[in-house]
Tab-separated table of C-alpha atoms and ligand atoms in Angstrom:
chain	number	residue	atom	x	y	z
B	1	MET	CA	122.743	92.307	66.962
B	2	LYS	CA	120.548	94.964	64.448
B	3	SER	CA	117.801	95.438	67.411
B	4	ILE	CA	116.447	95.889	70.652
B	5	GLU	CA	113.614	93.383	69.905
B	6	SER	CA	116.264	91.183	68.741
B	7	LEU	CA	118.183	91.029	71.702
B	8	ASN	CA	114.552	90.837	73.980
B	9	LYS	CA	113.759	88.117	72.199
B	10	LYS	CA	117.432	86.124	72.892
B	11	ILE	CA	116.760	87.377	76.775
B	12	VAL	CA	113.658	86.946	77.434
B	13	THR	CA	115.313	82.926	76.261
B	14	CYS	CA	117.866	82.415	78.117
B	15	LYS	CA	118.526	79.119	80.152
B	16	LYS	CA	122.129	79.815	81.039
B	17	CYS	CA	121.967	80.091	84.780
B	18	PRO	CA	120.636	76.505	85.940
B	19	ARG	CA	120.705	78.485	89.645
B	20	LEU	CA	118.450	81.265	88.564
B	21	SER	CA	117.094	79.486	85.775
B	22	ALA	CA	114.894	77.224	87.736
B	23	TYR	CA	114.227	79.520	90.908
B	24	ILE	CA	112.511	82.096	88.865
B	25	ARG	CA	110.051	78.437	87.522
B	26	ASP	CA	110.047	77.635	91.230
B	27	VAL	CA	109.000	80.950	91.689
B	28	ALA	CA	105.876	81.412	89.000
B	29	LYS	CA	104.542	77.866	90.361
B	30	ASN	CA	104.768	78.751	93.833
B	31	LYS	CA	103.292	81.728	94.559
B	32	VAL	CA	103.045	84.047	97.115
B	33	ARG	CA	99.633	84.411	98.948
B	34	ARG	CA	99.176	87.999	98.651
B	35	PHE	CA	99.282	86.927	95.018
B	36	LYS	CA	98.055	83.568	94.248
B	37	ASP	CA	95.128	84.640	91.421
B	38	GLU	CA	97.507	86.218	89.506
B	39	LYS	CA	99.913	84.935	86.921
B	40	TYR	CA	103.715	85.170	87.001
B	41	PHE	CA	106.232	85.198	84.353
B	42	GLY	CA	108.661	83.853	85.324
B	43	LYS	CA	111.649	84.405	82.882
B	44	PRO	CA	114.047	86.208	81.809
B	45	LEU	CA	113.064	90.681	81.400
B	46	SER	CA	114.830	92.349	79.100
B	47	GLY	CA	115.249	96.117	79.720
B	48	PHE	CA	113.024	98.701	79.091
B	49	GLY	CA	111.955	102.706	77.180
B	50	ASP	CA	114.071	105.524	75.198
B	51	VAL	CA	116.552	103.705	72.788
B	52	ASN	CA	118.209	107.237	71.729
B	53	SER	CA	117.721	107.744	75.481
B	54	ARG	CA	121.712	109.669	77.159
B	55	LEU	CA	120.979	108.171	80.115
B	56	LEU	CA	121.226	104.523	81.197
B	57	ILE	CA	119.567	102.904	84.879
B	58	VAL	CA	121.092	99.640	85.746
B	59	GLY	CA	119.603	98.265	88.883
B	60	LEU	CA	121.165	94.506	89.915
B	61	ALA	CA	118.358	92.700	89.805
B	62	PRO	CA	114.371	91.658	88.490
B	63	ALA	CA	113.062	90.987	91.834
B	64	ALA	CA	111.170	87.507	92.240
B	65	HIS	CA	107.732	88.768	92.734
B	66	GLY	CA	108.394	92.674	91.459
B	67	GLY	CA	109.134	91.767	87.949
B	68	ASN	CA	108.979	88.451	87.439
B	69	ARG	CA	106.142	88.051	88.548
B	70	THR	CA	104.525	91.383	85.984
B	71	GLY	CA	107.668	91.091	82.972
B	72	ARG	CA	108.633	94.352	83.393
B	73	MET	CA	111.998	95.883	85.562
B	74	PHE	CA	111.125	97.813	88.182
B	75	THR	CA	107.471	97.096	88.282
B	76	GLY	CA	104.851	95.905	90.808
B	77	ASP	CA	107.583	96.711	94.056
B	78	SER	CA	108.479	99.164	96.235
B	79	SER	CA	111.766	99.546	94.702
B	80	GLY	CA	109.380	100.198	91.055
B	81	ASP	CA	107.027	102.600	93.130
B	82	TRP	CA	110.103	104.408	93.985
B	83	LEU	CA	111.888	104.354	91.005
B	84	ALA	CA	108.942	105.631	88.506
B	85	LYS	CA	107.916	108.639	91.822
B	86	VAL	CA	111.616	109.748	91.005
B	87	MET	CA	111.999	109.274	87.693
B	88	TYR	CA	107.964	111.661	87.051
B	89	LYS	CA	109.440	114.247	89.694
B	90	HIS	CA	112.570	114.279	87.689
B	91	GLY	CA	110.621	114.808	83.504
B	92	PHE	CA	112.252	110.426	82.771
B	93	ALA	CA	109.193	108.726	83.571
B	94	SER	CA	106.005	110.064	82.057
B	95	ILE	CA	103.497	108.033	85.529
B	96	PRO	CA	104.615	107.865	88.926
B	97	THR	CA	104.069	104.448	89.206
B	98	SER	CA	104.897	101.662	88.018
B	99	GLN	CA	102.810	98.222	88.958
B	100	LYS	CA	101.850	96.308	86.109
B	101	LYS	CA	103.636	96.161	82.029
B	102	ASP	CA	100.614	97.475	80.603
B	103	ASP	CA	99.766	100.515	82.479
B	104	GLY	CA	100.998	103.274	79.567
B	105	LEU	CA	104.804	104.729	81.144
B	106	VAL	CA	106.855	105.931	78.685
B	107	LEU	CA	110.308	106.567	79.979
B	108	LYS	CA	112.134	110.085	78.288
B	109	ASN	CA	115.647	110.431	78.037
B	110	ALA	CA	116.174	107.012	80.210
B	111	TYR	CA	117.048	102.976	79.295
B	112	ILE	CA	116.688	100.390	82.614
B	113	THR	CA	117.865	97.496	82.649
B	114	ALA	CA	119.784	95.754	85.154
B	115	ALA	CA	123.347	93.391	85.707
B	116	VAL	CA	121.102	90.640	85.776
B	117	ARG	CA	117.804	89.504	84.133
B	118	CYS	CA	116.636	86.407	86.014
B	119	ALA	CA	115.516	87.069	89.288
B	120	PRO	CA	118.075	86.223	92.095
B	121	PRO	CA	117.466	84.218	95.814
B	122	GLN	CA	117.980	86.348	97.762
B	123	ASN	CA	119.398	89.752	95.391
B	124	LYS	CA	122.235	87.511	95.975
B	125	PRO	CA	123.642	86.612	92.142
B	126	THR	CA	126.807	84.723	92.432
B	127	ARG	CA	129.773	85.810	90.235
B	128	GLU	CA	129.303	83.214	87.922
B	129	GLU	CA	125.114	84.430	87.461
B	130	ILE	CA	126.816	88.104	86.698
B	131	GLU	CA	130.207	87.027	84.156
B	132	ASN	CA	126.760	85.198	82.004
B	133	CYS	CA	124.289	88.445	81.762
B	134	PHE	CA	127.043	90.507	81.188
B	135	VAL	CA	126.883	90.405	77.189
B	136	PHE	CA	123.794	91.170	78.248
B	137	LEU	CA	124.346	94.041	79.365
B	138	GLU	CA	127.059	94.778	76.322
B	139	LYS	CA	124.934	94.348	73.661
B	140	GLU	CA	122.609	96.900	74.794
B	141	LYS	CA	125.659	99.154	74.882
B	142	GLU	CA	126.284	98.912	70.844
B	143	ILE	CA	122.349	99.789	70.268
B	144	LEU	CA	122.044	102.553	72.486
B	145	LYS	CA	124.280	104.685	70.599
B	146	ASN	CA	123.535	107.965	72.857
B	147	VAL	CA	124.175	106.944	76.743
B	148	THR	CA	126.369	109.758	78.173
B	149	THR	CA	125.188	108.235	81.885
B	150	VAL	CA	125.275	105.500	83.632
B	151	LEU	CA	123.358	105.720	86.922
B	152	CYS	CA	123.932	102.617	88.444
B	153	LEU	CA	121.690	102.193	92.057
B	154	GLY	CA	123.654	99.920	94.160
B	155	LYS	CA	127.408	98.602	93.636
B	156	ILE	CA	126.864	95.542	91.524
B	157	ALA	CA	125.635	97.504	88.819
B	158	TYR	CA	129.076	99.732	89.565
B	159	ASP	CA	131.859	97.215	88.480
B	160	ALA	CA	129.145	96.251	86.106
B	161	ALA	CA	128.719	99.248	84.612
B	162	CYS	CA	133.165	100.014	85.563
B	163	LYS	CA	133.916	96.724	83.390
B	164	LEU	CA	131.019	97.332	80.868
B	165	PHE	CA	133.381	101.250	80.203
B	166	ARG	CA	136.254	99.217	80.512
B	167	VAL	CA	137.034	101.640	83.840
B	168	LYS	CA	138.774	100.990	87.112
B	169	PRO	CA	135.296	100.975	90.143
B	170	GLU	CA	136.693	104.016	92.942
B	171	LYS	CA	134.761	103.087	96.103
B	172	PHE	CA	131.252	102.464	96.146
B	173	GLY	CA	128.919	105.384	97.816
B	174	HIS	CA	125.678	107.384	97.417
B	175	ASN	CA	126.086	110.238	95.409
B	176	LYS	CA	129.200	109.924	93.960
B	177	LEU	CA	130.019	111.060	90.330
B	178	PHE	CA	132.570	109.444	87.983
B	179	LYS	CA	133.297	110.839	85.063
B	180	TYR	CA	136.005	109.528	82.388
B	181	ASP	CA	136.574	110.854	78.818
B	182	SER	CA	133.837	107.952	76.445
B	183	ILE	CA	131.215	108.006	80.549
B	184	GLN	CA	129.382	109.931	83.239
B	185	ILE	CA	128.765	107.372	86.037
B	186	LEU	CA	127.012	107.739	88.976
B	187	THR	CA	126.156	106.328	91.877
B	188	SER	CA	123.056	105.737	94.196
B	189	TYR	CA	121.875	103.859	96.906
B	190	HIS	CA	119.514	100.683	95.280
B	191	PRO	CA	116.631	101.382	96.551
B	192	SER	CA	115.252	97.742	98.107
B	193	LYS	CA	112.670	98.435	101.116
B	194	GLN	CA	115.992	97.040	102.964
B	195	ASN	CA	117.344	100.111	101.982
B	196	THR	CA	114.186	103.015	102.096
B	197	GLN	CA	112.606	101.364	105.286
B	198	THR	CA	115.484	102.141	107.297
B	199	GLY	CA	116.565	105.875	106.768
B	200	ARG	CA	120.345	104.852	104.295
B	201	LEU	CA	118.661	106.280	101.496
B	202	THR	CA	115.892	108.803	101.974
B	203	TRP	CA	113.701	110.747	100.014
B	204	ASN	CA	115.861	113.507	99.388
B	205	GLN	CA	118.750	112.161	98.804
B	206	TRP	CA	117.303	109.996	96.368
B	207	SER	CA	115.703	112.489	94.315
B	208	ALA	CA	119.054	114.124	94.389
B	209	VAL	CA	120.271	110.897	92.402
B	210	PHE	CA	118.668	111.662	90.021
B	211	ALA	CA	118.374	115.800	89.609
B	212	LYS	CA	122.267	115.814	89.313
B	213	ALA	CA	120.535	112.613	86.032
B	214	LYS	CA	119.142	114.909	84.802
B	215	ARG	CA	121.586	117.985	84.734
B	216	LEU	CA	124.190	115.257	83.497
B	217	SER	CA	122.351	114.481	80.557
B	218	GLN	CA	120.460	116.860	78.947
Z	301	SF4	S1	120.697	84.975	85.114
Z	301	SF4	FE1	121.314	86.671	82.669
Z	301	SF4	S2	122.462	85.086	81.906
Z	301	SF4	FE2	121.141	83.811	83.510
Z	301	SF4	S3	119.557	83.132	82.749
Z	301	SF4	FE3	119.189	84.666	83.196
Z	301	SF4	S4	119.204	85.824	81.127
Z	301	SF4	FE4	120.182	84.466	81.204
């Protein structure tokens, strides 16, 4: 795979997981009331950001009414709000919000991707679906040659990163750093509403991870 553009074209047309392909089409067709007038993207999502970056951020999967609607990961939902705000604060993003694909958001020294590219029901991909999608992470790794630090948002992202860099997973937790010869892996709880609204992930804990990511990826 020579370029990110050709990889992204492959991702967006992928139909390897029948359950997820059907689900994202169905969500796009049977919209929730608050987005009833919007045209949903309803396809697998590629990653986005700076292909020369040293920081790679790995999420779980697009959200059904977030990325699956807007056509860009972490865009148009509360997880995207948290991510854009903290990335802006630490100099990784040009604007502090992520609402629409054409909002002008430019990432600096960071690339955002996910373990799974199609929104899964209840945000729970199966093991087989995670395995199916792993090839796209591998291709991204080949293209993003400058990555020194991976920030994993949640355990599924962490497991995928360990597999990607062929290291043994340790016990997952928030703001843990694992250093290897080939890579530095930093972990965070996912900024899902379930975590941010319950206080499992506070703003200060979230910001501290990005402060560390900034130091590690300079
Ligand atoms: S989850 Fe990944 S492998 Fe499965 S259909 Fe979507 S893009 Fe393809």
